Short mmCIF file of C-alpha atoms and ligand atoms in Angstrom, two decimals:
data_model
loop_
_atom_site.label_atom_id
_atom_site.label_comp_id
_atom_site.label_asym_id
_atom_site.label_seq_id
_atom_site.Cartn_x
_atom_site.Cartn_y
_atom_site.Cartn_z
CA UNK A 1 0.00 0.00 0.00
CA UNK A 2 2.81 2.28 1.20
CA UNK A 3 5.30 1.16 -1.73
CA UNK A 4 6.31 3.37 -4.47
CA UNK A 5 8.22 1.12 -6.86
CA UNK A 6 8.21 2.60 -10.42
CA UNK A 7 7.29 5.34 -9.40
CA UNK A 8 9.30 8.86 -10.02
CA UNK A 9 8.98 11.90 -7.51
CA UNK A 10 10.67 15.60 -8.03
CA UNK A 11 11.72 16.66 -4.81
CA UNK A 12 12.33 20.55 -4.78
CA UNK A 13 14.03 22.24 -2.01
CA UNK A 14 15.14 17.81 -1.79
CA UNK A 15 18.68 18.90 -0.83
CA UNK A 16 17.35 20.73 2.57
CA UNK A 17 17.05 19.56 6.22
CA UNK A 18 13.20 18.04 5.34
CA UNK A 19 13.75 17.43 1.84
CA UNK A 20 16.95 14.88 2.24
CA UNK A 21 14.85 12.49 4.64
CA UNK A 22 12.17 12.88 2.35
CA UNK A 23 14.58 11.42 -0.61
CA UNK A 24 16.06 8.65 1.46
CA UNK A 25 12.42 7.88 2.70
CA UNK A 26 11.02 7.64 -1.24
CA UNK A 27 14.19 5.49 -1.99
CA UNK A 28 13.37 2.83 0.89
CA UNK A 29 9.84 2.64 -0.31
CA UNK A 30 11.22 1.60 -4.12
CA UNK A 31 10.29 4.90 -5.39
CA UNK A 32 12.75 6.64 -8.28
CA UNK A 33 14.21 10.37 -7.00
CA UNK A 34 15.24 13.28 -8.78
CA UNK A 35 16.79 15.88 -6.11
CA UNK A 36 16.17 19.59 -7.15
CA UNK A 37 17.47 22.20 -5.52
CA UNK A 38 19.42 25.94 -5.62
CA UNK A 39 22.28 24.30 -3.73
CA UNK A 40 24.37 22.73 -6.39
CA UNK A 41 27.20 21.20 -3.07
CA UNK A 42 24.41 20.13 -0.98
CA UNK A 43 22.88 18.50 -3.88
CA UNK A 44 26.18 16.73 -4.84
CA UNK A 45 26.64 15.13 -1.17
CA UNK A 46 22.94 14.02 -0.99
CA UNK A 47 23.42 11.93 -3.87
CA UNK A 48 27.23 11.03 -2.96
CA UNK A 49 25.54 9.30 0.22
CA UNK A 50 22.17 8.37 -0.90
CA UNK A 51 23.91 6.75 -4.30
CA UNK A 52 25.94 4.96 -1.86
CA UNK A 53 23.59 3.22 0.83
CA UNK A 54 20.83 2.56 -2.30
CA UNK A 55 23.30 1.41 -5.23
CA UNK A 56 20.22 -0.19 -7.28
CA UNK A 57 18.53 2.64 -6.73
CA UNK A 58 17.83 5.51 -9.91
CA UNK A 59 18.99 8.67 -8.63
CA UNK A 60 18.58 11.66 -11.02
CA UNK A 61 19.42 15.19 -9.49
CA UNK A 62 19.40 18.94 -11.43
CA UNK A 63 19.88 22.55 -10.42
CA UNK A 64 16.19 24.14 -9.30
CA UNK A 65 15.75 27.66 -9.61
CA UNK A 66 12.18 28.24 -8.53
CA UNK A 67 12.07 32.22 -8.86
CA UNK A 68 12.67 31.38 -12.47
CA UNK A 69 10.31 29.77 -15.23
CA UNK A 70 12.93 28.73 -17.23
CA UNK A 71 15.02 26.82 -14.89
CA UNK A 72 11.44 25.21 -13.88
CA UNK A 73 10.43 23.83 -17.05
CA UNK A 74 14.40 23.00 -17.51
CA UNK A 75 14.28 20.76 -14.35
CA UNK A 76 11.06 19.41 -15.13
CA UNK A 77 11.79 18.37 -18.97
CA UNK A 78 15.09 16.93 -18.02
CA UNK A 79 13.58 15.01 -15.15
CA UNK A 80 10.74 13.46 -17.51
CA UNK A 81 13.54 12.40 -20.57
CA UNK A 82 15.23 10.73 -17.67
CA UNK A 83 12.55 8.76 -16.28
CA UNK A 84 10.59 9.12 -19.23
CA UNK A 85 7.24 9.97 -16.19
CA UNK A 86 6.92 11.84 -13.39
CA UNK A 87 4.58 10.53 -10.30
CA UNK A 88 5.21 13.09 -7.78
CA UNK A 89 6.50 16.39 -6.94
CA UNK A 90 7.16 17.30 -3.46
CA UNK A 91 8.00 21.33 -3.42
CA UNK A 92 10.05 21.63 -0.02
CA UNK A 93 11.47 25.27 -0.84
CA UNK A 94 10.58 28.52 1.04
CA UNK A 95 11.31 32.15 1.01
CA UNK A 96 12.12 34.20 4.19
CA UNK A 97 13.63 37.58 5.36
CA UNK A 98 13.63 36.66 8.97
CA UNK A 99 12.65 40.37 9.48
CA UNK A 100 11.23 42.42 11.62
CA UNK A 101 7.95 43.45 10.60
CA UNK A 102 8.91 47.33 10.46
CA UNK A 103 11.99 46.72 8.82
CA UNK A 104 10.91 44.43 5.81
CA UNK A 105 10.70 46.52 2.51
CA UNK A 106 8.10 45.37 -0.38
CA UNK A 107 10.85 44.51 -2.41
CA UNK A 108 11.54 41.63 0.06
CA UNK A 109 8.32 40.41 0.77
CA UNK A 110 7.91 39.63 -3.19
CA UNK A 111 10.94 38.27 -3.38
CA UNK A 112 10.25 36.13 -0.81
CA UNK A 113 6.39 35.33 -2.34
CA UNK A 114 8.14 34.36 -5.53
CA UNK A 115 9.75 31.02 -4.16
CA UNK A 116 6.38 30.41 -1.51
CA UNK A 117 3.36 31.82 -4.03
CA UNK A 118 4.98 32.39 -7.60
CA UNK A 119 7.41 29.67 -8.15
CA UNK A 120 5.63 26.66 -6.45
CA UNK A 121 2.11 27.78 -8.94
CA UNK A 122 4.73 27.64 -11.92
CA UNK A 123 6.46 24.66 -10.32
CA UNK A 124 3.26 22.59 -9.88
CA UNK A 125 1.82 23.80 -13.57
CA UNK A 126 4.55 22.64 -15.20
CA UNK A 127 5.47 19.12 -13.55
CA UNK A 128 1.76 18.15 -13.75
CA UNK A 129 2.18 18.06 -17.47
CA UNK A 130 4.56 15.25 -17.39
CA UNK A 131 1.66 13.50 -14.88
CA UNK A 132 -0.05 11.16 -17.74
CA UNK A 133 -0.60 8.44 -15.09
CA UNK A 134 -2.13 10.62 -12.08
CA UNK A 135 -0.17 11.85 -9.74
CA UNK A 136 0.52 13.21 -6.12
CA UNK A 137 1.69 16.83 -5.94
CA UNK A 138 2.59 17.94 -1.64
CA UNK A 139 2.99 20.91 -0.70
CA UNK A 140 4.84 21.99 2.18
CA UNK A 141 2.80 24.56 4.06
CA UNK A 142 3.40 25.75 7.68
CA UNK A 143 1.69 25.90 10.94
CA UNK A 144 2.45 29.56 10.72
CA UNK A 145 0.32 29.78 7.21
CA UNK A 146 -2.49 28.44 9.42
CA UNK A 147 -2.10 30.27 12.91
CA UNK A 148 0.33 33.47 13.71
CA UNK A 149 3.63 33.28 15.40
CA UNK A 150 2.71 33.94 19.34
CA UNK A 151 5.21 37.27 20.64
CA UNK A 152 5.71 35.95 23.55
CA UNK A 153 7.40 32.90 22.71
CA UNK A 154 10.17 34.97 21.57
CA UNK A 155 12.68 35.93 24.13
CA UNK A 156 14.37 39.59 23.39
CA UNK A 157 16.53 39.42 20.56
CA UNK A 158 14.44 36.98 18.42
CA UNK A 159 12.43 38.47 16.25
CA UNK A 160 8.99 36.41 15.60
CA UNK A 161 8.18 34.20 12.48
CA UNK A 162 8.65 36.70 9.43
CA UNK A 163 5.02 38.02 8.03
CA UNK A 164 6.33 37.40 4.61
CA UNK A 165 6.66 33.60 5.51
CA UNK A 166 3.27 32.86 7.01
CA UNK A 167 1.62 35.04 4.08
CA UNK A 168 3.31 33.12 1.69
CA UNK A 169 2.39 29.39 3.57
CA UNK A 170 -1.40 30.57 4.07
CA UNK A 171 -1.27 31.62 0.30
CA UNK A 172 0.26 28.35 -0.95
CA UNK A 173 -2.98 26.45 1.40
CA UNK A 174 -5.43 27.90 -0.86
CA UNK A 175 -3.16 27.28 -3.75
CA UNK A 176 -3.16 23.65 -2.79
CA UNK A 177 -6.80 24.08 -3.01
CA UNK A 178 -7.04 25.30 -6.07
CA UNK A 179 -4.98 22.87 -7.59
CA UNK A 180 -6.94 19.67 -6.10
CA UNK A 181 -10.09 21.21 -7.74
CA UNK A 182 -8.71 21.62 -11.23
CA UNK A 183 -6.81 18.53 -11.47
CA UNK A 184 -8.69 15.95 -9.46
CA UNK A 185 -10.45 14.93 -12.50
CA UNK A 186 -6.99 13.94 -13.88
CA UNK A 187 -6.57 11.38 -11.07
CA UNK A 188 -4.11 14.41 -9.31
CA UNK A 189 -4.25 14.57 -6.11
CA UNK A 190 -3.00 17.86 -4.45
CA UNK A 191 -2.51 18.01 -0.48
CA UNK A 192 -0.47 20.15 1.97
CA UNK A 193 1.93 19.00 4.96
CA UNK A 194 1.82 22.13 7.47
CA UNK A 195 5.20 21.10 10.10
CA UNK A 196 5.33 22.56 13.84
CA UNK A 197 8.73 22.76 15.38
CA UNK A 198 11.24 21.04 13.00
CA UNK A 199 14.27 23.18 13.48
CA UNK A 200 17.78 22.31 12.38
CA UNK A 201 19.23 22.50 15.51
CA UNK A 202 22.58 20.95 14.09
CA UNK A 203 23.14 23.59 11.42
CA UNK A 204 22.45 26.51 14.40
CA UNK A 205 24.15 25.88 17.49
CA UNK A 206 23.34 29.27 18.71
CA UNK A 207 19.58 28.46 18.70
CA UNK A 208 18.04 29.97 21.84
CA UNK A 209 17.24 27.24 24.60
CA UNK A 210 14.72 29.41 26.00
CA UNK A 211 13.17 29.69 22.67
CA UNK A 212 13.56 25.99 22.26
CA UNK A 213 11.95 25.35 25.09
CA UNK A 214 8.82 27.63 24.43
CA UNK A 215 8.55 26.06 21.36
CA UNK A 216 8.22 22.63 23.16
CA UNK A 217 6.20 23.71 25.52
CA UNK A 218 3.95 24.79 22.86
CA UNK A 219 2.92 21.60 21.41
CA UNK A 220 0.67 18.88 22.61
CA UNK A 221 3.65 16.20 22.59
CA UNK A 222 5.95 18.86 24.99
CA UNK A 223 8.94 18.02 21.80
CA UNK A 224 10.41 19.15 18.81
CA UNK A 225 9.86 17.25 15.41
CA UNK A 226 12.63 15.30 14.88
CA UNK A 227 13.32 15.43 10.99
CA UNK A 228 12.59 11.40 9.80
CA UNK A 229 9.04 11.91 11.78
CA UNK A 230 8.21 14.09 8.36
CA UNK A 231 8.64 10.97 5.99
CA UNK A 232 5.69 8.78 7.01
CA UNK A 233 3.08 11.23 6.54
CA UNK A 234 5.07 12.07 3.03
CA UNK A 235 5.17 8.20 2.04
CA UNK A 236 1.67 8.00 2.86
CA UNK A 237 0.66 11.22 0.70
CA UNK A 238 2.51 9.81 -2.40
CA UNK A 239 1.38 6.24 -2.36
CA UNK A 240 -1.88 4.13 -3.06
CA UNK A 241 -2.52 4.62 0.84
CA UNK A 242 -3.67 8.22 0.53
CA UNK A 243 -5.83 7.46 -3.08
CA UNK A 244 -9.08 9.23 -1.75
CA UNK A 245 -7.28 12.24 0.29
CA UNK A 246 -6.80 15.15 -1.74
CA UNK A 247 -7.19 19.01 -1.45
CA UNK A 248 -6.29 18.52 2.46
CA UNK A 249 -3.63 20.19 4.62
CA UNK A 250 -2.10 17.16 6.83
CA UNK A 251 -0.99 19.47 10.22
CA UNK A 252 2.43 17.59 11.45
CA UNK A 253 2.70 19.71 14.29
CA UNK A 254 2.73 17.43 17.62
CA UNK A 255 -0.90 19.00 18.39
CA UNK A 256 0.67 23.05 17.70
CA UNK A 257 -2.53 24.07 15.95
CA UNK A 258 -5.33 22.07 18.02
CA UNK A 259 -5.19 24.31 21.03
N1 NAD B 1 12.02 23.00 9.57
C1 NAD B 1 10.90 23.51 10.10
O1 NAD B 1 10.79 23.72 11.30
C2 NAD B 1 9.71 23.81 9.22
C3 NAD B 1 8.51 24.17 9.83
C4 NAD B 1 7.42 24.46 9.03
C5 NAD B 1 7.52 24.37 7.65
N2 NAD B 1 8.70 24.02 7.09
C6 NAD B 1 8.77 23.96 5.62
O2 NAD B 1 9.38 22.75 5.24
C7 NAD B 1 10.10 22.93 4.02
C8 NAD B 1 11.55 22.43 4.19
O3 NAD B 1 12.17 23.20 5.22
P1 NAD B 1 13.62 22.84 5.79
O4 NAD B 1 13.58 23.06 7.26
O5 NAD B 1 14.05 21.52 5.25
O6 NAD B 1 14.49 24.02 5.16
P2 NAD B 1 15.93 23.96 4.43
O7 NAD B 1 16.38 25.38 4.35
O8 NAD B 1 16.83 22.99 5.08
O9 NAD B 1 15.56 23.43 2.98
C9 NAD B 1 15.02 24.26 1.97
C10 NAD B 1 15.72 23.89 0.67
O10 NAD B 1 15.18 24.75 -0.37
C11 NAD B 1 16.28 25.13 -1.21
N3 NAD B 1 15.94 26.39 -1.90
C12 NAD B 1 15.93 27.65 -1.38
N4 NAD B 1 15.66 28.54 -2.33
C13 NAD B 1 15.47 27.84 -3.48
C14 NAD B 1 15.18 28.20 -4.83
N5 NAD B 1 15.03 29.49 -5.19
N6 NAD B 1 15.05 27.22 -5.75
C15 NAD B 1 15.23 25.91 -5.41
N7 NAD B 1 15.54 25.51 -4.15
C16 NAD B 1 15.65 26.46 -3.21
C17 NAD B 1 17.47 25.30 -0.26
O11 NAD B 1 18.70 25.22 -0.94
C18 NAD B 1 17.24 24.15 0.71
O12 NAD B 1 17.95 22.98 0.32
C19 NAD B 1 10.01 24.44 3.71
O13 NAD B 1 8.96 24.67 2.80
C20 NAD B 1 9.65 25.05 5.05
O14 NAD B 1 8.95 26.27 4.93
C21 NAD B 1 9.81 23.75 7.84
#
């Protein structure tokens, strides 16, 4: 039910903290990859190590623009000559300023909309072309497109979830939406996986343990996400197991948004 075999999934933004697990998890269900992302290094080592604990495994990778059209439909097209299908597309990119509210200009807010709003519509458009089987398309939403960052779990110094980002995640819901509506009679199914607490701590070590701990204390479970607990509601969303779900944010959020 869960497995994937023959099946071939774009993962954008598939070179990031999420977006790895979410390749190695696709891989372990017999599913085909093709890792696109802006980071041409981190792209390189993902498939250095992924090529070398799944040898049998078909591995494609390209460089992702997403603020650009033609790198899109570049990524795309070379994706579909190599597996001659795509299944899936998972778009695990975002765009953030990390800004204060008073000090982000409108120039950065776009910019930031054009990887969130802009490029995942364009993204989506384009791979669902190459869907002549059906196919899944996720979405990775936010809590924070759903409910607003709350002040005081910010100690001084931090400034709050970015407006820009939690504009751009509520947009990209109703995007998701959309989407489901217009392609569901093409056996596409569009959903949205909104994450709570998932933060890198390894790349940051100066992450705030007062903040880390608000943000704990904050969900339902009293934990962070640990990154592999995104892959099983991502395997489940691609596969036969999910075949009636569609249109639906999936909240992954250790019970964030149900208080
Ligand atoms: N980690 C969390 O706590 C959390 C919480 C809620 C939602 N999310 C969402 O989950 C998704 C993955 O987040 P993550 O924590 O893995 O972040 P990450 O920064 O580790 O990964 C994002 C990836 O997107 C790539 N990217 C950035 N700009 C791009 C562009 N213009 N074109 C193509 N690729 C680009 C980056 O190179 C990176 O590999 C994001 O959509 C994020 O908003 C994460």
């Amino acid at each position: 039910m869960f497995d994937l075999t023959n099946k071939t999934i774009l993962v954008a933004g598939g070179a990031g903290y999420l977006g790895s697990q979410l390749c190695e998890a696709i891989l372990l269900h017999n599913g085909n990859i093709c890792i696109a992302d802006i980071n041409l290094e981190k792209i390189n080592s993902l498939k250095y190590s992924l090529t070398q604990k799944f040898p049998d495994s078909k591995i494609f990778s390209t460089m992702l623009d997403i603020k650009n059209e033609n790198s899109i439909i570049e990524s795309v097209n070379k994706t579909n000559e190599y597996f001659e299908n795509i299944n899936g597309l998972i778009n695990a990119t975002y765009g953030t300023t990390g800004k204060a509210l008073e000090e982000l200009t409108a120039e950065e807010f776009n910019n930031a909309n054009e990887i969130n709003l802009t490029g995942s519509f364009l993204l989506s458009r384009h791979a669902i072309t190459k869907m002549k089987e059906g196919g899944s398309v996720i979405m990775f939403a936010s809590m924070y497109g759903i409910v607003s960052p709350k002040p005081n779990l910010y100690p001084e110094g931090i400034n709050p979830n970015p407006i820009e980002y939690g504009a751009g995640k509520a947009g990209l819901i109703q995007l998701t939406k959309y989407l489901a509506s217009h392609y569901g009679p093409k056996n596409i199914r569009v959903n949205a996986i909104a994450p709570g607490p998932f933060p890198d701590i390894k790349k940051n070590d100066n992450y705030n343990e007062e903040f880390l701990d608000n943000l704990r204390d904050s969900t339902m479970l009293k934990r962070l996400g640990e990154s592999k607990e995104i892959a099983g509601p991502i395997i489940f969303l691609l596969s036969e197991a999910s075949s009636y779900v569609t249109g639906q944010v999936l909240k992954v959020d250790g019970g964030w948004t149900a208080w």
